[in-house]
XYZ file of C-alpha atoms in Angstrom:
566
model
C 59.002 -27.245 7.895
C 55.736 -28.142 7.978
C 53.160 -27.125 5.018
C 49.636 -25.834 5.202
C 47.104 -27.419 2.585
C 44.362 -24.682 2.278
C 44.680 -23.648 -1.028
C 43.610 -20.010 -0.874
C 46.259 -20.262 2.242
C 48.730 -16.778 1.404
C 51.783 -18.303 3.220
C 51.273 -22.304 3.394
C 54.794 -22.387 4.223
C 55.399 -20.448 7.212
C 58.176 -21.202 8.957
C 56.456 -21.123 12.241
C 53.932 -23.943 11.453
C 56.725 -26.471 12.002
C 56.344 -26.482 15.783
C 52.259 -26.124 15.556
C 49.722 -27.639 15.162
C 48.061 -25.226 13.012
C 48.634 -22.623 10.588
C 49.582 -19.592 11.705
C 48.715 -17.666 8.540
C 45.275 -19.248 7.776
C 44.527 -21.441 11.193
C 43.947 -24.172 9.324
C 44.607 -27.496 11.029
C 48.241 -28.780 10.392
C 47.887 -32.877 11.004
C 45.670 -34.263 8.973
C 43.579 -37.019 10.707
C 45.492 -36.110 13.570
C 48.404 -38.758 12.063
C 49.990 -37.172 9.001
C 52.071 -33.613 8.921
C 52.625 -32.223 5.274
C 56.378 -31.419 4.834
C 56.977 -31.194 0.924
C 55.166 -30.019 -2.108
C 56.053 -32.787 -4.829
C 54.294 -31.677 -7.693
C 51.056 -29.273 -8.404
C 50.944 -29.857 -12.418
C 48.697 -33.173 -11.926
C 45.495 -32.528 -13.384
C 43.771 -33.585 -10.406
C 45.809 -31.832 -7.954
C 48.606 -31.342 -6.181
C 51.071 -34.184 -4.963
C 52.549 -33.673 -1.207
C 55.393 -35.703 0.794
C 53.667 -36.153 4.436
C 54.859 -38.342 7.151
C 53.609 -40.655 9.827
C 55.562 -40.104 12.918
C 58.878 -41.011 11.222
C 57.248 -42.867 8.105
C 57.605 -40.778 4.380
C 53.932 -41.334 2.661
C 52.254 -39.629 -0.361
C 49.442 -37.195 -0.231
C 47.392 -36.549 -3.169
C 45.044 -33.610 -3.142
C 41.978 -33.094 -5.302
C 41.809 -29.580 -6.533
C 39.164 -27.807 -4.534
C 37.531 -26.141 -7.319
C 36.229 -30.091 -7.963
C 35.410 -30.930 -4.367
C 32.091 -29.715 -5.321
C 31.314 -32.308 -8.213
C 29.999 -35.572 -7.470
C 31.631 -37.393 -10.560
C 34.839 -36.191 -10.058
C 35.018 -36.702 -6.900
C 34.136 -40.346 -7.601
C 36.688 -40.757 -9.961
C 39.108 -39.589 -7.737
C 38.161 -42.044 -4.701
C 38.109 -44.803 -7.024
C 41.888 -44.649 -7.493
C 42.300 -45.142 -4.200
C 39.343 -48.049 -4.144
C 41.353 -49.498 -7.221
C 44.752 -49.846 -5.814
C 43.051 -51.188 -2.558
C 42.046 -54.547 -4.855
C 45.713 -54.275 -6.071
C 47.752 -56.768 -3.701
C 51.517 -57.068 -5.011
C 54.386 -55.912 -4.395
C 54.560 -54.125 -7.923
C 52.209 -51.753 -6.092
C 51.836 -49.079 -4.608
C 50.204 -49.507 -0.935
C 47.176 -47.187 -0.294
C 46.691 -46.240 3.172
C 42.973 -44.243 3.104
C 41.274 -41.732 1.474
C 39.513 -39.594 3.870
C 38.292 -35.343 3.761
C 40.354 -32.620 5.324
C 38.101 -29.428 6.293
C 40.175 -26.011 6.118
C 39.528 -23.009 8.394
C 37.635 -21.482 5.781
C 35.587 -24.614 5.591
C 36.695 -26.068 2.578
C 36.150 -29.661 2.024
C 39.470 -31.479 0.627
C 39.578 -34.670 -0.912
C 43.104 -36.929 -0.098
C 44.577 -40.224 -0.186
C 47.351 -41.631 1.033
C 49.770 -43.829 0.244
C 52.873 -45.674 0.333
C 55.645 -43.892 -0.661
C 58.603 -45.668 -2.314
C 62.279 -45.503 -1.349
C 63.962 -45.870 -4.471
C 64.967 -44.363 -7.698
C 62.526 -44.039 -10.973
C 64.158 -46.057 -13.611
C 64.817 -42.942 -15.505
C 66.919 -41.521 -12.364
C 68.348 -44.739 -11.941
C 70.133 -45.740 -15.402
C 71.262 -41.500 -15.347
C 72.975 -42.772 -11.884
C 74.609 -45.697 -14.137
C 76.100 -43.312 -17.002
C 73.023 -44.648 -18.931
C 74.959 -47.821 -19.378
C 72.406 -50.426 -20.679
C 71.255 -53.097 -18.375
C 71.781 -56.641 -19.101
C 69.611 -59.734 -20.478
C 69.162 -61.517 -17.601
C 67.728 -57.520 -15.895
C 66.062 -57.474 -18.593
C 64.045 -60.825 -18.432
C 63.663 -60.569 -14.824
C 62.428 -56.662 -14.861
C 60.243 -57.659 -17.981
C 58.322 -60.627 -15.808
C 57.869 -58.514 -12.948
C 56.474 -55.883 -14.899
C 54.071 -58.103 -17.366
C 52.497 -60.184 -13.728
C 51.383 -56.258 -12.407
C 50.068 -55.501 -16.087
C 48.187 -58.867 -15.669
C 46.904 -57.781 -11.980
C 45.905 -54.348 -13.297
C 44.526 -55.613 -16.629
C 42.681 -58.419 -14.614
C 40.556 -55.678 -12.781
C 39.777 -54.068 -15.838
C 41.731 -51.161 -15.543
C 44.916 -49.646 -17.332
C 47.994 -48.021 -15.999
C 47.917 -45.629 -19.053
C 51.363 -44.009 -18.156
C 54.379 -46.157 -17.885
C 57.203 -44.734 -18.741
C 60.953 -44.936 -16.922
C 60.084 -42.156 -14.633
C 56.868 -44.108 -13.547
C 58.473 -47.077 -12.691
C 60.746 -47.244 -8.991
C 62.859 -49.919 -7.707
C 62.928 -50.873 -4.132
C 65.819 -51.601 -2.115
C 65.015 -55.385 -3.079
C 65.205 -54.549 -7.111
C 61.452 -55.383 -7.164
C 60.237 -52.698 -9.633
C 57.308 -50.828 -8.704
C 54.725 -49.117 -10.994
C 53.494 -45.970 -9.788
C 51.157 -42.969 -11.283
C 48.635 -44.718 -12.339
C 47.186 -43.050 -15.169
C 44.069 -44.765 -15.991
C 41.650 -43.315 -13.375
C 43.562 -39.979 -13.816
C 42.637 -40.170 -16.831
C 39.304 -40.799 -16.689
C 38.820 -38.076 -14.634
C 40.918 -35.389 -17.282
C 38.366 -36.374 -19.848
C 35.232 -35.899 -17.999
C 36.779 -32.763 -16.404
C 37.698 -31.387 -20.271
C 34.008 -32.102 -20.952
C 32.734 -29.925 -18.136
C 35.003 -26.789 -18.804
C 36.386 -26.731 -22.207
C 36.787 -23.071 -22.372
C 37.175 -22.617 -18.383
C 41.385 -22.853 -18.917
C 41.086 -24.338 -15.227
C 42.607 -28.156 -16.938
C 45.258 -28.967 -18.391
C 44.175 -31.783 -21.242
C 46.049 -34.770 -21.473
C 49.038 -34.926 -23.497
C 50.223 -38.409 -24.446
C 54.324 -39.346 -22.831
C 56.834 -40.090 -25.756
C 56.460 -43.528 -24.325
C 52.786 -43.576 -25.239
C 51.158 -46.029 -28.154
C 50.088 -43.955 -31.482
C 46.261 -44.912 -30.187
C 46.472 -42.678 -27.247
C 47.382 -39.588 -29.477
C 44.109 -39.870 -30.236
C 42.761 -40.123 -26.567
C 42.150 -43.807 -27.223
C 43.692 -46.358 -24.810
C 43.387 -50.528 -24.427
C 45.530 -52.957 -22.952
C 47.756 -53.130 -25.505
C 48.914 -49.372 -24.937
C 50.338 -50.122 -22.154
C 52.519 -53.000 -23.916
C 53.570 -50.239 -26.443
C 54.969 -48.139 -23.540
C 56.320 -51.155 -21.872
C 58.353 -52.100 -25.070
C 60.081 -48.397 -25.326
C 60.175 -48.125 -21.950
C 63.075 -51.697 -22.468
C 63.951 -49.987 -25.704
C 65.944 -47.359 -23.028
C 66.823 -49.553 -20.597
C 68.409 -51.992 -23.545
C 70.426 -49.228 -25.124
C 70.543 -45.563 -23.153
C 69.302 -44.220 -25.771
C 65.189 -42.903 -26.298
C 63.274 -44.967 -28.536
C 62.197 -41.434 -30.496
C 66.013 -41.332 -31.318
C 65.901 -44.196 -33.112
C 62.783 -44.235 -34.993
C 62.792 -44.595 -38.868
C 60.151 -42.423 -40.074
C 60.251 -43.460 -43.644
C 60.480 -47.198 -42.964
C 57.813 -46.873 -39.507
C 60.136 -48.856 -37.585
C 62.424 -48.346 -34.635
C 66.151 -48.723 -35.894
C 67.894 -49.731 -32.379
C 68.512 -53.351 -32.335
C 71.866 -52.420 -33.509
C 72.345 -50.478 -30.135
C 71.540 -53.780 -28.344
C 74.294 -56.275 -29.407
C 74.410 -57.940 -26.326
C 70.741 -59.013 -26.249
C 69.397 -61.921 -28.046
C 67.572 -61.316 -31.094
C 64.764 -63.710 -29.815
C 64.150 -61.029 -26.707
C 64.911 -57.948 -29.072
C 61.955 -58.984 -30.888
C 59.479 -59.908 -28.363
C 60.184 -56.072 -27.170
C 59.401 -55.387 -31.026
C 56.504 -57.072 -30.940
C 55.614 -54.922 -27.457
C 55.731 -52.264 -30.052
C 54.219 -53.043 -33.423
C 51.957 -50.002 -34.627
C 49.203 -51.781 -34.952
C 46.951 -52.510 -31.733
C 46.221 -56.181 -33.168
C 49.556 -57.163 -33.659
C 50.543 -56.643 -30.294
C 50.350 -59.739 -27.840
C 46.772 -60.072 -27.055
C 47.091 -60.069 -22.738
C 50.030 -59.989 -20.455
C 49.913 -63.609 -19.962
C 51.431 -64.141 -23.845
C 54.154 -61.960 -22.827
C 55.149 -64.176 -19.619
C 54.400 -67.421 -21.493
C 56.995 -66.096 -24.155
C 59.912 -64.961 -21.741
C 59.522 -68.435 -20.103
C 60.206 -69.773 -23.846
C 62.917 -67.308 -24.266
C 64.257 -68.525 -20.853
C 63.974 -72.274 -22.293
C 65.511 -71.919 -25.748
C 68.644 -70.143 -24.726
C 69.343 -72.780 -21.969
C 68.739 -75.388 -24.321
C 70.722 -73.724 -26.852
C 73.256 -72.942 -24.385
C 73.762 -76.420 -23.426
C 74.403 -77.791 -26.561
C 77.223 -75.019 -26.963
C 75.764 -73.594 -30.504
C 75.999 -69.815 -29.633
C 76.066 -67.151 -26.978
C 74.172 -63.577 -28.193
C 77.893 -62.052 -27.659
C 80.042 -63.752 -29.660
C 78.487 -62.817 -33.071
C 78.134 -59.163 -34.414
C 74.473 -57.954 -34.547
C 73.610 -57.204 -38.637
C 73.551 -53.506 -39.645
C 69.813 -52.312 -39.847
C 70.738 -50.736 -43.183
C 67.493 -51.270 -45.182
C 67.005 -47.336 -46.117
C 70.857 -47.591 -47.891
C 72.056 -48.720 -51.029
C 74.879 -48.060 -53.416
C 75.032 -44.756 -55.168
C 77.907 -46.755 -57.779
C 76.228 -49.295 -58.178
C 77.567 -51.036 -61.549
C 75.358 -51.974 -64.501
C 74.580 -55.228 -64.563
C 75.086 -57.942 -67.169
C 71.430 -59.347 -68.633
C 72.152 -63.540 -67.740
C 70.563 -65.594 -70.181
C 67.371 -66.824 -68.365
C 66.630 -62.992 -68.439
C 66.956 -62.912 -72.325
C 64.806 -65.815 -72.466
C 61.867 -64.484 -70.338
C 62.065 -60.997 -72.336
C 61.206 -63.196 -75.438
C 58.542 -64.700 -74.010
C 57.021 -61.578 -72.708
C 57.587 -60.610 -76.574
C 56.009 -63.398 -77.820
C 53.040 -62.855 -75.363
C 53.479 -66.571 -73.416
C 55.036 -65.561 -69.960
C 51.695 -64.685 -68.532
C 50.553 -68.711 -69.680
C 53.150 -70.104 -68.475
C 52.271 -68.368 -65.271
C 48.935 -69.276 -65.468
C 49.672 -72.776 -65.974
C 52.474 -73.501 -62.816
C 50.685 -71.022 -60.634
C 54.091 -68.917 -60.263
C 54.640 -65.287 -59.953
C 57.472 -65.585 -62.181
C 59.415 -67.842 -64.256
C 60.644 -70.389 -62.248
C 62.438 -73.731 -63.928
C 62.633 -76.420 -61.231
C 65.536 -79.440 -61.274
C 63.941 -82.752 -62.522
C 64.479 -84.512 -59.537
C 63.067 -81.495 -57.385
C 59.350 -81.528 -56.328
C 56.949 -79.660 -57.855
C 54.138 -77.693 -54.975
C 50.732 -78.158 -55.170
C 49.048 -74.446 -54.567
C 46.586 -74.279 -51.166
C 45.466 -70.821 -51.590
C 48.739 -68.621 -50.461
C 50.705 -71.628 -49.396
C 52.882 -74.080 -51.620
C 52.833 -77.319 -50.460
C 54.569 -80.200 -51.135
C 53.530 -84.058 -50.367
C 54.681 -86.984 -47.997
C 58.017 -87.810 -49.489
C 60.596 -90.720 -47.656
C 64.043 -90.208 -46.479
C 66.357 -92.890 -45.002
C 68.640 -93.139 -42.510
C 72.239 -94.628 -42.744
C 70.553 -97.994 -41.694
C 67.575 -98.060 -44.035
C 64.578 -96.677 -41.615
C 62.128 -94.670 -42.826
C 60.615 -91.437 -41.886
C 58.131 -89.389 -44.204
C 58.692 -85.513 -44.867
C 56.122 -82.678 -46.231
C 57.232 -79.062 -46.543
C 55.067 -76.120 -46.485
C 55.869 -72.556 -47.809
C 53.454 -70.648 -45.190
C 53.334 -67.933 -47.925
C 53.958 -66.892 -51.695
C 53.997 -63.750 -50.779
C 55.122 -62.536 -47.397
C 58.853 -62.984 -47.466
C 61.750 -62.421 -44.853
C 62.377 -58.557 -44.221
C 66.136 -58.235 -44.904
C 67.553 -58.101 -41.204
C 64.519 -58.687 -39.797
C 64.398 -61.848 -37.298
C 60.270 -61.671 -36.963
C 58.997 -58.674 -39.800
C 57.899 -60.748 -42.959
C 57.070 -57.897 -46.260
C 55.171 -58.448 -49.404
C 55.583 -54.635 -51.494
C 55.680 -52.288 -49.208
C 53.636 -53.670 -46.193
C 55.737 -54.780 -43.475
C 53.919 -57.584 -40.880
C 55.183 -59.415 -38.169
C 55.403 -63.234 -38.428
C 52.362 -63.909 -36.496
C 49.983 -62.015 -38.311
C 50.407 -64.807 -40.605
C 48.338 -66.780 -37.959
C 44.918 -66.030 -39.456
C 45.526 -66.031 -42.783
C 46.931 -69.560 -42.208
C 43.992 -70.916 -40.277
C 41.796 -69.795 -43.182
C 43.645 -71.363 -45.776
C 43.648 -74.836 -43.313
C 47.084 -74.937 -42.291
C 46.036 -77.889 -40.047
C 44.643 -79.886 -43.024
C 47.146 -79.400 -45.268
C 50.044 -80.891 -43.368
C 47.981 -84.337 -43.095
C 48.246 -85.154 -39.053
C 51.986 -85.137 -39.173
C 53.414 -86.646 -35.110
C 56.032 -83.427 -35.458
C 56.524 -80.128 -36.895
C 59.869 -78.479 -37.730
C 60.416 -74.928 -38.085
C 62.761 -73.501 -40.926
C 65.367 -71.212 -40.529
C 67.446 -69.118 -43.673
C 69.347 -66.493 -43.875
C 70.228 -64.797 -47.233
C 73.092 -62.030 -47.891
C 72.893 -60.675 -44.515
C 76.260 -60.113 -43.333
C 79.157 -62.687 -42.661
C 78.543 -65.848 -42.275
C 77.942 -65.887 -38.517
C 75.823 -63.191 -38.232
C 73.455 -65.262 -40.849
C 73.203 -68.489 -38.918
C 72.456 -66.251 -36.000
C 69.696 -64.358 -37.806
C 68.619 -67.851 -39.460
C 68.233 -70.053 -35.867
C 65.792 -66.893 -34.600
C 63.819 -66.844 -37.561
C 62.957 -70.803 -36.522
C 62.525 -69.717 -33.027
C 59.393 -67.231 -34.212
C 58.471 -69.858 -36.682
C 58.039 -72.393 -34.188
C 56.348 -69.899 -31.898
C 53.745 -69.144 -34.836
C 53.632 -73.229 -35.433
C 53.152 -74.362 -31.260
C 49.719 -71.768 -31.653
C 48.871 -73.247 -34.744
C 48.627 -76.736 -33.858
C 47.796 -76.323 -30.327
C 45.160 -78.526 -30.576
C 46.339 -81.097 -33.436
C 46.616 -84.268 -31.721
C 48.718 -86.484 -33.777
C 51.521 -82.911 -33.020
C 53.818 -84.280 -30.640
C 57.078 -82.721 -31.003
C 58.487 -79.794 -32.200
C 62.320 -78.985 -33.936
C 63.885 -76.352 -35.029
C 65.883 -76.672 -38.363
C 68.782 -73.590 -38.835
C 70.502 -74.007 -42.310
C 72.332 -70.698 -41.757
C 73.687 -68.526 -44.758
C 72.511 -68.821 -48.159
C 76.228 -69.104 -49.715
C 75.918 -68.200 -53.692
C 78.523 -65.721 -54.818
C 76.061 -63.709 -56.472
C 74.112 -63.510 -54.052
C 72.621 -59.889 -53.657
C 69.706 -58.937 -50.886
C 67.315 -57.367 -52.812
C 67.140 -60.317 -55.617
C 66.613 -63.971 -54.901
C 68.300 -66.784 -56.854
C 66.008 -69.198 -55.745
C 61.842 -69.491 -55.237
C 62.296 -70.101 -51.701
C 65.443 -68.358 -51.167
C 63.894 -66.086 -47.831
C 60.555 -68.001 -47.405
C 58.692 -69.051 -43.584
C 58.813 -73.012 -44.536
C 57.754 -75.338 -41.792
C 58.015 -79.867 -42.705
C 56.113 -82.172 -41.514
C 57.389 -85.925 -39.747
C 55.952 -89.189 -39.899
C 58.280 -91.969 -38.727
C 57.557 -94.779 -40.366
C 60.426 -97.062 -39.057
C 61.214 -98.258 -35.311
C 64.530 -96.367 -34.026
C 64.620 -93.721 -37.339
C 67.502 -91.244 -36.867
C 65.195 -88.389 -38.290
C 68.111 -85.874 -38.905
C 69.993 -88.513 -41.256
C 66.682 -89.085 -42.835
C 65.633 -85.475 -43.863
C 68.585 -85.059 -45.390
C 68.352 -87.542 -47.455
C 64.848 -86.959 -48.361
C 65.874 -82.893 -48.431
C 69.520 -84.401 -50.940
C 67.711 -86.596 -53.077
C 64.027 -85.100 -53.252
C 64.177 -81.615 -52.704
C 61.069 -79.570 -52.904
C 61.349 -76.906 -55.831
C 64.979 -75.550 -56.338
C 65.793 -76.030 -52.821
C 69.576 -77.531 -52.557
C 71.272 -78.229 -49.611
C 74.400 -77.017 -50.381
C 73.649 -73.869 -50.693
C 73.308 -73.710 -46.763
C 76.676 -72.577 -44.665
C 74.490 -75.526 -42.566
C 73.618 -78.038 -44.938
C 76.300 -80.181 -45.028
C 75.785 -83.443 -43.431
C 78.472 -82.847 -40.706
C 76.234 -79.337 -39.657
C 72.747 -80.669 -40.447
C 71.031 -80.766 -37.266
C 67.497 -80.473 -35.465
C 67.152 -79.224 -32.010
C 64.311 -81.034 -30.332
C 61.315 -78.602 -28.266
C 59.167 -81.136 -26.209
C 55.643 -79.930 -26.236
């Protein structure tokens, strides 16, 4: 069959067009440019136009169609041309190919505005993981979909321009599994606003209503780079579990419950995808080149973690995201001693000077041997102290609490909380650089990142949760000393479970207990083994009421650094 493309055409698909060459309901001409001969109708709910499948001799393409009640006006007609002058500047093969735009006069003498373009031979991702029993794709898919995806983003970004739609259905693979991004939205949508403007009241357009993939900006007809990382995130939210992201979101908490869904993933990639997705436009990765240069760290860490046999994501059960639940039996609890104490004080009216005079929050009694901060603003800090190795040789450690405040979310391998405001790890990034992060830690030749876990499930699970925590750590600490010079290395430091039988998620035991700590290193002896010296500096001068063996990885037989060459 061949379709006729007048629009005020009463029978555009006559069935004797096919053999042709015009219409013989509306004589309208049949092959457009002579080359192309219109055989389906894909889609006429665009709000530009209607959507055709036309081919070139034996070659499928797309035709796009302005609607011809807007052939008339200059702007839009602009707007629509420029898609096709936009994707032109687009070379990858993330992209859809354009092939021209050009006018098609009717018999009527209307003037219609098309493009072509390449049409893909593929399935939409949507179509695609239906085909697969929505069975969740894996983390090396994943990784490798994710890069592909983040370089067009860059391309598109690059030009100044936004996709504005992306969304499984938006997104083909060819043959070759290169994933393609189609529909681009962002000139489309240009041309839906100024077309609103123009006839408000006319009925004629359809106004732009966000996808369920869509960033809570663009509800409010506001769109920046960073939407399109919010749609990219629950667009891997799907592919990672089957499941739509909407399904999953915790409307009381304003986070999306479905890392659970994703056992097989690494927490390190479940929360860059998080971090796709954080509410806030700011606390989104800033381009899509933060976004590659993270998966290629992602890529790093798990074959360096891999090689030294510590874990695979599979063998340990991914924590319950069970912040909204809590006992309804919960038993009373006995008032300790320390408790008594502090309610006497408050009595006597002296808790608030003894918090006035150690800076603390709250009563907190440190060991004599333990070492008492000094206060930089938010952060506790304590000095240079020495450790030795089993042969005498020195290396000097500081410790920094990165915050007073901001604590580890429970379950959480990246969210930090202080009350009730919830922040990912690297918003920390500015508040640090105010307070002089770079100062404080006095030129230190490495920086290792802290990992603890505290009531979080079995043990495993917490050394799991722990090592990620000092993956984002370090991420936060590689941006903040960048440009340090004497910063020449970088380790991670996973102490695993906090192991006290008491123990309880919502109450610390300790002033540090769930804290973002990093330590600084200066080797002061030739040949230092710096892991046998930290602990010793860690066993015999802790800072605060920090003690080792209260780690599931603190004895000396587990207490290990993992080395990250800048």
């Amino acid at each position: 069959m061949s379709l006729c493309i007048n629009p005020v055409c009463l029978k555009p698909n006559n069935p004797d067009n096919h053999q042709n060459r015009f219409c013989q309901n509306c004589g309208s001409p049949l092959e457009l440019l002579g080359r192309y001969r219109v055989m389906h109708l894909l889609s006429d709910k665009t709000d530009f136009g209607k959507v055709y499948e036309v081919y070139e001799q034996d070659t499928p393409k797309i035709l796009k169609v302005l609607a011809h009640n807007l052939s008339n006006d200059a702007k839009a007609v602009k707007m629509f041309r420029q898609e096709a002058d936009v994707l032109k500047k687009l070379h990858h093969p993330g992209i859809p190919k354009i092939d021209d735009y050009f006018q098609h006069q009717t018999r009527n003498n209307l003037v219609l505005h098309c493009i072509v373009m390449e049409k893909i031979d593929g399935l939409n991702l949507e179509q695609w993981l239906k085909q697969q029993q929505n069975h969740f794709i894996s983390q090396e898919q994943a990784i490798t979909w994710l890069k592909q995806l983040a370089e067009i983003l860059d391309l598109v970004h690059g030009k100044l321009y936004l996709h504005g739609n992306i969304q499984p259905s938006n997104i083909m693979i060819r043959r070759d599994r290169q994933l393609v991004l189609i529909d681009f939205g962002t000139i489309n949508e240009l041309t839906r606003t100024y077309l609103s403007q123009l006839s408000k009241d006319s009925g004629n357009i359809t106004k732009m209503i966000p996808s369920s993939y869509s960033a809570p900006e663009q509800i409010n007809a506001i769109a920046v780079p960073q939407s399109d990382f919010f749609a990219l995130g629950h667009t891997f939210v799907f592919l990672l579990t089957g499941h739509h992201p909407l399904d999953m979101y915790d409307v009381h908490q304003n986070v999306w419950q479905w890392q659970g869904h994703a056992t097989h993933i690494s927490p390190l990639l479940l929360n860059l995808i998080d971090w796709l997705m954080m509410p806030e436009v700011e606390n989104r990765p800033t381009n899509a080149q933060e976004i590659l240069q993270r998966l290629e760290e992602i890529e790093q860490q798990h074959t360096r973690i891999n090689a030294l046999g510590i874990y695979q994501p599979e063998q340990l059960a991914q924590p319950k995201q069970n912040i909204l639940s809590s006992s309804p039996h919960k038993q009373p609890e006995k008032l300790a001693l320390p408790a008594l104490f502090a309610a006497l004080l408050v009595s006597l009216g002296l808790l608030n000077v003894i918090g006035l005079v150690t800076g603390y929050p709250k009563l907190t009694a440190f060991p004599n041997n333990g070492q008492h901060p000094q206060r930089k603003g938010k952060i506790d800090y304590f000095p240079y102290a020495e450790g030795r190795d089993s042969q005498g040789r020195i290396a000097e450690f500081n410790i920094a609490v990165l915050s007073i405040e901001y604590k580890w979310l429970y379950g959480s391998n990246f969210q930090i909380k202080y009350n009730d405001q919830v922040i990912s790890i690297e918003v920390l990034k500015l508040n640090l650089q105010q307070e002089g992060i770079q100062q404080i830690m006095e030129n230190p030749n490495e920086i290792i990142s802290v990992g603890t876990a505290t009531c979080e499930g079995n043990v495993g699970v917490g050394q799991r949760i722990a090592l990620e925590r000092s993956k984002q750590v370090q991420f936060l600490a590689k941006k903040l000393f960048n440009n340090t010079p004497s910063v020449k290395n970088y380790r991670l430091l996973n102490l695993g479970q906090f192991l006290r039988n008491n123990c309880q998620k919502n109450q610390d035991l300790t002033a540090y207990q769930r804290s973002v700590i990093i330590m600084g290193v200066k080797k002061k002896s030739a040949g230092v083994i710096l892991d046998e010296a930290l602990r010793d500096r860690l066993d015999k001068k802790p800072f605060g009421d920090f003690k080792l063996k209260d780690y599931s990885l603190g004895s000396v037989d587990k207490f290990k650094t993992i080395s990250s060459n800048l």
